[in-house]
Coordinates of C-alpha atoms in Angstrom, one line a residue:
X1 CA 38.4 -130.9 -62.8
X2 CA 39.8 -127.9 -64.7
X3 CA 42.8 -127.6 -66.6
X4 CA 45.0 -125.2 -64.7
X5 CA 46.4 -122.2 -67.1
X6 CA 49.5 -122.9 -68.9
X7 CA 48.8 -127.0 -69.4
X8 CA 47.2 -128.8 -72.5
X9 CA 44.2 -127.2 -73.3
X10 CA 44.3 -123.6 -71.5
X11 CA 47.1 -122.0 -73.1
X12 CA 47.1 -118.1 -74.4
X13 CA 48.0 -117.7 -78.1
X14 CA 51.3 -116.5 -76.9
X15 CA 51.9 -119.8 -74.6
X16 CA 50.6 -121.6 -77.7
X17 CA 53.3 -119.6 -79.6
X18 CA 56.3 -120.2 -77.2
X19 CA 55.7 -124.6 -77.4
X20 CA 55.3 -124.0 -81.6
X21 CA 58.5 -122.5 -81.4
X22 CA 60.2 -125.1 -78.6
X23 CA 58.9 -127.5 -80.8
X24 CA 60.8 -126.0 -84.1
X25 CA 64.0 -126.0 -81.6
X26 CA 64.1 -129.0 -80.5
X27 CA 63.3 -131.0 -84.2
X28 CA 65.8 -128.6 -85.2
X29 CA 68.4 -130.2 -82.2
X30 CA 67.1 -133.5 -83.7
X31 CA 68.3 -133.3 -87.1
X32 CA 64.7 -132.9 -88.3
X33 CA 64.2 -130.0 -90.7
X34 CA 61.1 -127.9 -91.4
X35 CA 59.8 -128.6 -94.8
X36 CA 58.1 -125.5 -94.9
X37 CA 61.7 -123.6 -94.9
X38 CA 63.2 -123.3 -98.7
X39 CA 66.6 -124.9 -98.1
X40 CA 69.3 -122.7 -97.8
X41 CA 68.0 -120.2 -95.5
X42 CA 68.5 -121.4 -92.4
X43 CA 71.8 -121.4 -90.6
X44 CA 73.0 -125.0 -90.1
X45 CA 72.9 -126.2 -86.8
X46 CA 76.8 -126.6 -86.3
X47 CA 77.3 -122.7 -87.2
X48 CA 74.1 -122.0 -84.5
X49 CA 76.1 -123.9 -81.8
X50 CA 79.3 -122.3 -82.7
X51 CA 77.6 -118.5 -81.8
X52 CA 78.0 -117.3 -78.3
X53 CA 75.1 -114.7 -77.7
X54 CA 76.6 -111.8 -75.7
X55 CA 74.6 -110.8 -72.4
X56 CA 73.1 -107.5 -74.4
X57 CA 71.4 -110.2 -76.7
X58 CA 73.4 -107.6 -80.3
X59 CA 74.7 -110.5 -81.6
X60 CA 74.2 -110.1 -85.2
X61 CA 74.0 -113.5 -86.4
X62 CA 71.9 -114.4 -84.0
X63 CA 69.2 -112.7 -85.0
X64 CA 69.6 -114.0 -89.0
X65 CA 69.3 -117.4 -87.3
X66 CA 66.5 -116.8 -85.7
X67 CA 64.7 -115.6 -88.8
X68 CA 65.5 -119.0 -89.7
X69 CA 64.6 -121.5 -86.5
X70 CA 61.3 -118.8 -85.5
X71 CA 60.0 -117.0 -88.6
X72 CA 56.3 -117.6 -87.7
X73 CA 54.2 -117.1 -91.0
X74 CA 52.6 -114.1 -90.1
X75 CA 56.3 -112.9 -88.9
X76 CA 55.0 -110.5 -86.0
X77 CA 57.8 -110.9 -83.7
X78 CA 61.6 -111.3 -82.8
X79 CA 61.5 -112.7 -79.5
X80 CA 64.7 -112.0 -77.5
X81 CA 63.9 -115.8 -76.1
X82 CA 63.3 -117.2 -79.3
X83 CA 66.5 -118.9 -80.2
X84 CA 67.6 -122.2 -80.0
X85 CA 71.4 -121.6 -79.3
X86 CA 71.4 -119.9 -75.6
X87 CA 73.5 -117.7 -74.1
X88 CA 76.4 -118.8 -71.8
X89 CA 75.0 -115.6 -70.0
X90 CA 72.4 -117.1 -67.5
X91 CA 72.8 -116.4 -64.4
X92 CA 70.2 -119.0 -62.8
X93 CA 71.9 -121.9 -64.8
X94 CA 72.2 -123.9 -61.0
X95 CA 72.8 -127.8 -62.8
X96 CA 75.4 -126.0 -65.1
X97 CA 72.9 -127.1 -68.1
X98 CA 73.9 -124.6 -70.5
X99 CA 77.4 -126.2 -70.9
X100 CA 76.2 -129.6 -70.8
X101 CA 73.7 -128.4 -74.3
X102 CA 76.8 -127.0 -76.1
X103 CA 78.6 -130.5 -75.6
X104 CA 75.3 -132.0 -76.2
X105 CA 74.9 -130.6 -79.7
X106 CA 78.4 -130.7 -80.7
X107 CA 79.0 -134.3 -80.1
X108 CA 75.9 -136.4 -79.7
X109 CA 73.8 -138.1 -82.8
X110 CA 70.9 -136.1 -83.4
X111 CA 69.3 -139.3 -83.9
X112 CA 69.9 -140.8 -80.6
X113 CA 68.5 -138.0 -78.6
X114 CA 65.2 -138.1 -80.9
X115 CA 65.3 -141.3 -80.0
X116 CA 65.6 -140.6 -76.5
X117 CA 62.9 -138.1 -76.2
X118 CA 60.3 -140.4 -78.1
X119 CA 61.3 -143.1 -75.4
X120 CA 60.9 -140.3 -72.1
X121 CA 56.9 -139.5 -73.9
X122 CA 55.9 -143.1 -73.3
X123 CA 52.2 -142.6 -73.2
X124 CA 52.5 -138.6 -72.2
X125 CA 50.8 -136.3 -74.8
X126 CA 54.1 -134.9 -76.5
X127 CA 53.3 -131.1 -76.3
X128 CA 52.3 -131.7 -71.9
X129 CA 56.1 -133.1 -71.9
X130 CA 57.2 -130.1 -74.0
X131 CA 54.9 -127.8 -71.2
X132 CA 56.7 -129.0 -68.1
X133 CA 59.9 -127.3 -69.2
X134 CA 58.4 -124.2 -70.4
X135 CA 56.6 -124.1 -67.9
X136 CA 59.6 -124.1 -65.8
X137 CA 61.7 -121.8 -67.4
X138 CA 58.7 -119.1 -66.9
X139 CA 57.8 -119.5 -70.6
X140 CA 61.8 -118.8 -71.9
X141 CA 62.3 -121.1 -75.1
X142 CA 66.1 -121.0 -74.7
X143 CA 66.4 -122.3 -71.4
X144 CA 63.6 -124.9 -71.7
X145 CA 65.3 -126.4 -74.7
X146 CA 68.7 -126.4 -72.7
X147 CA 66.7 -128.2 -69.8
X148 CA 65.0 -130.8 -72.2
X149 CA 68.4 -131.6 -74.3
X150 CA 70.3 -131.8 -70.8
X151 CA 67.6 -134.2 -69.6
X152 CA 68.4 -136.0 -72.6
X153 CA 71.4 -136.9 -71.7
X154 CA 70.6 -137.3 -67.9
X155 CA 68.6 -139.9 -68.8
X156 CA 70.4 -141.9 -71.5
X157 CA 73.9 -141.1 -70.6
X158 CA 74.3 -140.6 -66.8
X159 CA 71.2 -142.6 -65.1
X160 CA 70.5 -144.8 -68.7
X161 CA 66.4 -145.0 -67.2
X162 CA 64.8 -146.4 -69.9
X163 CA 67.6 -148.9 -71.3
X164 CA 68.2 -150.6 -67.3
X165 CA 66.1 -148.9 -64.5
X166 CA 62.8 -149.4 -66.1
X167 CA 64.2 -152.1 -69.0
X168 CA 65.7 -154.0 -65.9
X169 CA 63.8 -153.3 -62.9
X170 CA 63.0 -155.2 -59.8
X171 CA 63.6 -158.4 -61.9
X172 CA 66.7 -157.5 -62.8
X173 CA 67.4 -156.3 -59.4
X174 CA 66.7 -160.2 -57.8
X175 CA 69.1 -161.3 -60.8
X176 CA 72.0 -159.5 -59.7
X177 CA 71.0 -160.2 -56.0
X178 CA 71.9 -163.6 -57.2
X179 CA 75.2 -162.9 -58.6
X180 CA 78.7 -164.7 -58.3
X181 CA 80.3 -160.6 -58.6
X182 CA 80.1 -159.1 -54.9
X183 CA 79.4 -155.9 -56.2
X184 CA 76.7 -156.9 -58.4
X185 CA 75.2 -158.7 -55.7
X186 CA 75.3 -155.7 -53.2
X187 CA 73.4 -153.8 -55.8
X188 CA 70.7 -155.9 -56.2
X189 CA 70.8 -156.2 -53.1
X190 CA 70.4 -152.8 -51.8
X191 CA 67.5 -151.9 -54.5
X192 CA 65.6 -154.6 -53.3
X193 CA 66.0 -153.6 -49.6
X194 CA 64.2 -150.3 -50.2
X195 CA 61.6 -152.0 -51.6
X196 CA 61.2 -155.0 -49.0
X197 CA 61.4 -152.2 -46.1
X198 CA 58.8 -150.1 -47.6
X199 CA 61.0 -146.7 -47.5
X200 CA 59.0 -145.0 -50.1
X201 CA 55.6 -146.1 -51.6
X202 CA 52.9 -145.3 -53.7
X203 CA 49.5 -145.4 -52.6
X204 CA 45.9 -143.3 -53.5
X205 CA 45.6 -139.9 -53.9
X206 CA 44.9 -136.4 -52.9
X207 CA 42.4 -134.2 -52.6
X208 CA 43.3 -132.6 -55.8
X209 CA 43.7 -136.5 -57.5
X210 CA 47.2 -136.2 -57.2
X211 CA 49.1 -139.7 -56.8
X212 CA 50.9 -139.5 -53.3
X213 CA 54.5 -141.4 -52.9
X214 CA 54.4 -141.9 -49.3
X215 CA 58.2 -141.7 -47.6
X216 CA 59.3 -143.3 -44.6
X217 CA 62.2 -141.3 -43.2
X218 CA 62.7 -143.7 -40.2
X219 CA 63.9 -146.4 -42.5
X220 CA 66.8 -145.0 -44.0
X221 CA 70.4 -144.8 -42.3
X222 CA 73.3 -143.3 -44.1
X223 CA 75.4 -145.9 -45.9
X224 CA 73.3 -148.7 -45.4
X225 CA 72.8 -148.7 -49.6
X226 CA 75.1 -147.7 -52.3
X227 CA 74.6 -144.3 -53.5
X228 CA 74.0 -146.1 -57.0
X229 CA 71.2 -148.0 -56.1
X230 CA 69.7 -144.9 -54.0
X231 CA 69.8 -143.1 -57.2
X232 CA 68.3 -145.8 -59.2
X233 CA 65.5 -146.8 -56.3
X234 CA 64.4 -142.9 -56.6
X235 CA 64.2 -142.7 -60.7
X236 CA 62.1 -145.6 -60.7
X237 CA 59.4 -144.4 -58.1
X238 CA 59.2 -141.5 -60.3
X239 CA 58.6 -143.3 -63.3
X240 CA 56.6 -145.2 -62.0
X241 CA 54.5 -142.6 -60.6
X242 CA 54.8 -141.0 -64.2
X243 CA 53.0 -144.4 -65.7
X244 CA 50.0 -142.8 -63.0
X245 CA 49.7 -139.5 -64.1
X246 CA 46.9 -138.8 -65.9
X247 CA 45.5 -135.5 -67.6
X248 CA 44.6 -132.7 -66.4
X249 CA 47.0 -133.8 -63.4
X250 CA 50.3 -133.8 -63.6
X251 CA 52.0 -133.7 -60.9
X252 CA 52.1 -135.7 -57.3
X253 CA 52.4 -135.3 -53.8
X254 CA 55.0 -136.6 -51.4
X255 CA 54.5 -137.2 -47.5
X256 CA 57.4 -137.9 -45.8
X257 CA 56.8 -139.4 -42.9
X258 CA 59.4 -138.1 -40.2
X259 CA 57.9 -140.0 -37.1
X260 CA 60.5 -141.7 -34.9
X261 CA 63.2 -139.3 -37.2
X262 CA 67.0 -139.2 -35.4
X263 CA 70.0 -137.9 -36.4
X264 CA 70.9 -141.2 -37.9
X265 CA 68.6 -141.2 -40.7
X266 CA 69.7 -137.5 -42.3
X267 CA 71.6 -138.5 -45.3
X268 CA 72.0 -135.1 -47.4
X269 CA 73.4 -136.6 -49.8
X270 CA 69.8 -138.4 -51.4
X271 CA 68.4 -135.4 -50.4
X272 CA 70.9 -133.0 -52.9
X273 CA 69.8 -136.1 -55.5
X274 CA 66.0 -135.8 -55.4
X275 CA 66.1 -131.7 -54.8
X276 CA 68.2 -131.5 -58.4
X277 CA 66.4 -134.1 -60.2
X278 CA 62.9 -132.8 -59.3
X279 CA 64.4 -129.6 -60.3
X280 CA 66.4 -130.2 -63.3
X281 CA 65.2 -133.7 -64.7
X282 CA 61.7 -133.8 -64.0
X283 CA 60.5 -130.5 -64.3
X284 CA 56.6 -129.5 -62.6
X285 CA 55.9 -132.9 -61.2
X286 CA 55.8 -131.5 -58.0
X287 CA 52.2 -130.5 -56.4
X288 CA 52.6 -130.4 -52.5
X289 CA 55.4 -132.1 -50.4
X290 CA 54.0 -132.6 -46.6
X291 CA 56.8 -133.3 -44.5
X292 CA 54.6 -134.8 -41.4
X293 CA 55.8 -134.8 -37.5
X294 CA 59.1 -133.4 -37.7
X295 CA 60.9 -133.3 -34.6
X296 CA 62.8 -130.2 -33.2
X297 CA 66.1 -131.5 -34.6
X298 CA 65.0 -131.3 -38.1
X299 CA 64.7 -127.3 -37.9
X300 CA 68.0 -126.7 -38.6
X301 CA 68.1 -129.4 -40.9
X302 CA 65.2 -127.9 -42.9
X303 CA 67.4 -123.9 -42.6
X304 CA 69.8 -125.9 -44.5
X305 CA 67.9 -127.8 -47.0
X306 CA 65.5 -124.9 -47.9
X307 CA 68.8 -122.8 -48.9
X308 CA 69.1 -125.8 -51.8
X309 CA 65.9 -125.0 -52.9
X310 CA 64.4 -123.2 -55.8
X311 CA 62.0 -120.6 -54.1
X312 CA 58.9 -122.0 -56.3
X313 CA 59.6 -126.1 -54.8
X314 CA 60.4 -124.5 -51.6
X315 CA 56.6 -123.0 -51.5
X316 CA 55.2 -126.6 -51.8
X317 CA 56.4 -128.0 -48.8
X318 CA 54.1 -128.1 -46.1
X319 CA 54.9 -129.1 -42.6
X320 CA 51.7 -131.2 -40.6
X321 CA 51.6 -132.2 -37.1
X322 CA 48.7 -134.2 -36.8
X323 CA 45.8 -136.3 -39.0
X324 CA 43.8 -133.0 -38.5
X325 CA 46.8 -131.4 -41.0
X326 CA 46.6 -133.8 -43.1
X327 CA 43.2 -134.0 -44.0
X328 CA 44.1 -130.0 -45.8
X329 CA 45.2 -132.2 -48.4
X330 CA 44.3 -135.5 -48.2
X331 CA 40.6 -136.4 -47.0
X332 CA 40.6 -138.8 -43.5
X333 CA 39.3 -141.5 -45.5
X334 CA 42.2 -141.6 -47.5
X335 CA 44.8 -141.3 -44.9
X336 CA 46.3 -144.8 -44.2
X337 CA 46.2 -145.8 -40.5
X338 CA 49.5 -146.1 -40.1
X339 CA 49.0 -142.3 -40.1
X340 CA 46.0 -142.2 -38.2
X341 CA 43.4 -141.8 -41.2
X342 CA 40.9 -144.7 -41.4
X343 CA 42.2 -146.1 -43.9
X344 CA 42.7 -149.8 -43.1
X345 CA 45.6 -150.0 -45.5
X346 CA 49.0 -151.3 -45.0
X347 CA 52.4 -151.5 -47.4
X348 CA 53.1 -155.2 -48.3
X349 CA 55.7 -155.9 -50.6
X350 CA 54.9 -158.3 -53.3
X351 CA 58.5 -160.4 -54.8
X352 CA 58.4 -160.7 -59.0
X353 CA 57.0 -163.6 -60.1
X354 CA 58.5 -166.3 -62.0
X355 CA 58.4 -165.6 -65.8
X356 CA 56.7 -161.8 -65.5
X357 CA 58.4 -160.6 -68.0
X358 CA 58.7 -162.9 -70.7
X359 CA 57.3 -160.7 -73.2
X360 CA 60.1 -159.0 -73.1
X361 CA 62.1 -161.8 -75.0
X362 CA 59.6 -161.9 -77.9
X363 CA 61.4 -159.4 -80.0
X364 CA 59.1 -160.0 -83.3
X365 CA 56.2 -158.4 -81.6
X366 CA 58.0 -155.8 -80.1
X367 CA 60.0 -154.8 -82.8
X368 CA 56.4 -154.4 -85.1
X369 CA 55.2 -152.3 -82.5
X370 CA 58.2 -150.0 -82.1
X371 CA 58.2 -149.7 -85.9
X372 CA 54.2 -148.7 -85.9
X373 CA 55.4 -146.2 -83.3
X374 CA 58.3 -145.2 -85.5
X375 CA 55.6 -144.0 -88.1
X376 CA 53.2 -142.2 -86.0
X377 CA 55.9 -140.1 -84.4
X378 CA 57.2 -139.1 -87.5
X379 CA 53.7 -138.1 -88.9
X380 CA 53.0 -136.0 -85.3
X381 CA 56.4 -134.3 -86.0
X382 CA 55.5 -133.6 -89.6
X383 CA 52.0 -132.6 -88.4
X384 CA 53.9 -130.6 -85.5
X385 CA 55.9 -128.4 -88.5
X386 CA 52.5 -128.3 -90.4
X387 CA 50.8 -126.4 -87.4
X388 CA 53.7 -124.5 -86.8
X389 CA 52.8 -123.0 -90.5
X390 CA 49.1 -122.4 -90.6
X391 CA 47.9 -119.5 -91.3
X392 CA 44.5 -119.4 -90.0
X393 CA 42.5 -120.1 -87.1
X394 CA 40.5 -123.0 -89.2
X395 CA 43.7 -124.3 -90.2
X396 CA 45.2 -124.5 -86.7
X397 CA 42.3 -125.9 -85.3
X398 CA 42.1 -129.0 -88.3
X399 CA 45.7 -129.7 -87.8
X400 CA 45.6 -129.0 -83.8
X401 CA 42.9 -132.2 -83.7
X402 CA 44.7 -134.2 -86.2
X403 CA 48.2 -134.0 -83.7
X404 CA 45.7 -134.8 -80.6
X405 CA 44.8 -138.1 -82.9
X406 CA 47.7 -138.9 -83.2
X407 CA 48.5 -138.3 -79.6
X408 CA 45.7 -140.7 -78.7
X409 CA 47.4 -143.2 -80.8
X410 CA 50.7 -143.1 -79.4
X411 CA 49.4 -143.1 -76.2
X412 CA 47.5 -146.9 -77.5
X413 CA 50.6 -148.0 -79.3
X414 CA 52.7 -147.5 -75.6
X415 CA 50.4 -149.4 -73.7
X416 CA 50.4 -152.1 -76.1
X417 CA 54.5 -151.6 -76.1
X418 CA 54.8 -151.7 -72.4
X419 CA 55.3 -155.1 -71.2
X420 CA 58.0 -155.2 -74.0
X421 CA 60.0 -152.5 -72.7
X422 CA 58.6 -152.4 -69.1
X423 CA 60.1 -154.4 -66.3
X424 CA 57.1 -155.5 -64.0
X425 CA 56.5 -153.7 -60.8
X426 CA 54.8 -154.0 -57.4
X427 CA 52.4 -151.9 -58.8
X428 CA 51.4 -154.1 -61.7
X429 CA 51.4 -157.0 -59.5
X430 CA 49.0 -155.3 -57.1
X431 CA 46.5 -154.5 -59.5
X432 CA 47.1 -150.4 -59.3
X433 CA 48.9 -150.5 -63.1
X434 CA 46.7 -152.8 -65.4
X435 CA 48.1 -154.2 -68.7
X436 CA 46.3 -151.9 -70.8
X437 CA 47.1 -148.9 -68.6
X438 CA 44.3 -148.0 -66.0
X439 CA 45.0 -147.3 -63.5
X440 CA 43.4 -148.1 -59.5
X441 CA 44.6 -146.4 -57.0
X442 CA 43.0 -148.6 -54.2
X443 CA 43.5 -151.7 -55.4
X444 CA 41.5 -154.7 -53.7
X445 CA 44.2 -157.1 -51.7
X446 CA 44.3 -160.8 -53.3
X447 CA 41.7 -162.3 -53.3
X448 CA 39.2 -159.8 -53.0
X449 CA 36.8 -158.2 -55.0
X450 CA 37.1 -154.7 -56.3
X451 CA 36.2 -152.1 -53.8
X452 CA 35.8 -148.7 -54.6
X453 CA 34.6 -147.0 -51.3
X454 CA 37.7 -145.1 -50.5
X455 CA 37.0 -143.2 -53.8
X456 CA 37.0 -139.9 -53.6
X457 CA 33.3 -138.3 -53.6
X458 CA 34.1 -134.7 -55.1
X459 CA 36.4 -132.7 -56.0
X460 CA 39.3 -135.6 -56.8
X461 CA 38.5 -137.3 -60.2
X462 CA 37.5 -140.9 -59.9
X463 CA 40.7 -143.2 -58.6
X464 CA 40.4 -145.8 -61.9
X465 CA 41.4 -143.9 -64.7
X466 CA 41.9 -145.0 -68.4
X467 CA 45.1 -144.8 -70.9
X468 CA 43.3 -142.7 -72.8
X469 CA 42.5 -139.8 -70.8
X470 CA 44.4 -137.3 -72.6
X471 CA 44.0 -133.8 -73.1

């Protein structure tokens, strides 16, 4: 399959250019200084925050900080979005992000968002993570740093997804369902609901290889769970379907399933959630949305949900009537029957198993294995400042390979990390996520051998793909 333009592998020198210099801005964010820079030359970073860049992009000191966060070695350009303190100007700032950076810089430890960014890679490639946002932001440094540092804090501060949604999980989740605290209990409680019903689900792929997160519209009714525990259900089906994911695709597509739809299962509340995470948290992880046998009633529904949406998510949704729709983007034998595909597939939810996560009480070997991490990310960042410095094409390309190695490595030392850090899912129990990180998208039910004739037969990759299928 071919690497689409502006992902790992296919970028123009001047995309190239753009992630070197996203790169400088957000070590710089992290307290991480370019060895290559004689000390003394750059603006510290406090000073940087302090500057409010006027809408006319004069400011003065501005552009002597720039000399200092983007002087490329060659020195060829100024780029009006090449700075790493943004303007206050920006009209499309919808999630108020902007603000949230300026707080962000002034009163966060560096360390603890490096920290949280290493832990939000997991076994990404670091510059495809980088990507998404610039990507995003249509390639503007400023505003994809602002979007990164804000998802920062999204995820350590306001959602805390990798220290309890993922850390705790659906484990944790029948722990609290067990609690003596009522409200603890109805937590559990209502995560574990969402699961046992089946409202959302991962299952194969599409035509383009793209996991598809299956949605049952029917089973939700307003109120029924906490809007906690919707929140958290929704952040770990998209990590989850992160863990998936593997180069050149990046992104997923969502069917939601709007058969037997009423009145009674609009909630717009979830809805605002997943439209400004998808949007704000987890940028480019959308491929197609099909929303699949919507009523009448959901017309003016859509009128008002559309008006939420940025114009680019709004032109992935596609509306399907029938299996004949479907097959567009997913082929018949791949459509479960519960849609009318032939797929003879059906969601059956799997409870944790006693002891699963055990691993995740032997600190010694997880605490080896985050320090062997600890080193390779510091050598990819150093390596990161190093290719940021090259002068020549030959250069580039030796220290280019020498970050993909390292890459690789990070991507080994996650999987072998995971069942430290990594709450045990449906999907590992299943068979679909395997301990060292392939992954089947058609699992064979208990008890059965391994089938692989719903894989795809062109066009999609293969459905078992391996950790190390990076770019």
């Amino acid at each position: 399959m071919p690497i689409p333009p502006g992902h790992l592998g296919n970028l123009t020198p001047e995309q190239e250019a753009k992630l070197q210099d996203l790169w400088t801005a957000t070590l710089r964010v992290f307290g991480i200084e370019d060895p290559h820079h004689v000390s003394g030359t750059d603006t510290p970073l406090a000073e940087e925050e302090s500057i409010v860049t006027e809408a006319d992009g004069k400011d003065k000191k501005k552009s002597k900080r720039r000399l200092g966060v983007f002087k490329r070695k060659d020195d060829k350009k100024d780029s009006s979005n090449g700075s790493a303190t943004p303007t206050k100007a920006d009209s499309d700032d919808k999630y108020g992000q902007v603000k949230d950076f300026h707080e962000i810089v002034a009163t966060q430890d560096p360390e603890m968002l490096r920290a949280t960014f290493w832990s939000m890679v997991k076994a990404d490639h670091p510059d495809a993570l980088l990507l998404r946002f610039l990507r995003a932001r249509k390639w503007d440094v400023d505003k994809a740093l602002v979007m990164l540092i804000s998802t920062m804090r999204w995820r350590s501060h306001e959602q805390h997804v990798d220290d309890d949604v993922i850390l705790r999980g659906e484990g944790g989740a029948l722990e609290d369902s067990k609690s003596s605290d009522p409200a603890v209990k109805k937590e559990g409680n209502d995560f574990l609901t969402q699961l046992r019903l089946g409202k959302s689900f991962l299952h194969g792929t599409d035509k383009e290889g793209r996991p598809l997160c299956f949605v049952r519209v029917r089973l939700h009714k307003g109120g029924e769970q906490s809007e906690r525990s919707l929140e958290r259900y929704t952040v770990y089906v998209i990590e989850t379907a992160r863990l998936a994911l593997r180069a050149p695709v990046e992104t997923a597509c969502i069917v939601f399933d709007m058969s037997h739809f009423t009145m009674a299962n609009m909630d717009y509340t979830p809805v605002k959630f997943m439209i400004k995470i998808f949007e704000a948290n987890y940028p480019e992880s959308l491929g197609a949305v099909l929303v699949h046998k919507s009523p009448w009633i959901f017309q003016g529904i859509w009128k008002i949900i559309r008006g939420w949406l940025d114009p680019v998510v709004a032109g992935k949704v596609h509306f399907t009537s029938d299996v004949a729709d479907l097959e567009k983007f997913i082929p018949k034998s791949q459509i479960i029957k519960e849609l009318d595909g032939d797929e003879d597939w059906e969601y059956k939810y799997v409870e944790p198993v006693p002891g699963e996560n055990d691993a995740m009480k032997e600190e010694g070997p997880r605490k080896e294995l985050e320090a062997a991490r600890d080193v390779e990310v510091r050598e990819y960042e150093k390596k990161t400042f190093d290719w940021v410095a090259t002068g020549t094409d030959a250069e580039a390309g030796k220290i280019k390979e020498e970050r993909n190695s390292l890459a690789r490595h990070l991507n080994e030392n996650y999987w072998e990390l995971d069942k430290y850090v990594r709450a045990r899912t449906l999907y590992d129990r299943t068979g679909m996520i395997s301990q060292d990180g392939k992954i089947n998208f058609y699992p064979p039910p208990p008890g059965k051998a391994e089938n692989h004739h719903l894989a795809p037969t062109s066009n999609p990759p293969t459905v078992e793909t391996s950790a190390d299928d990076l770019d």
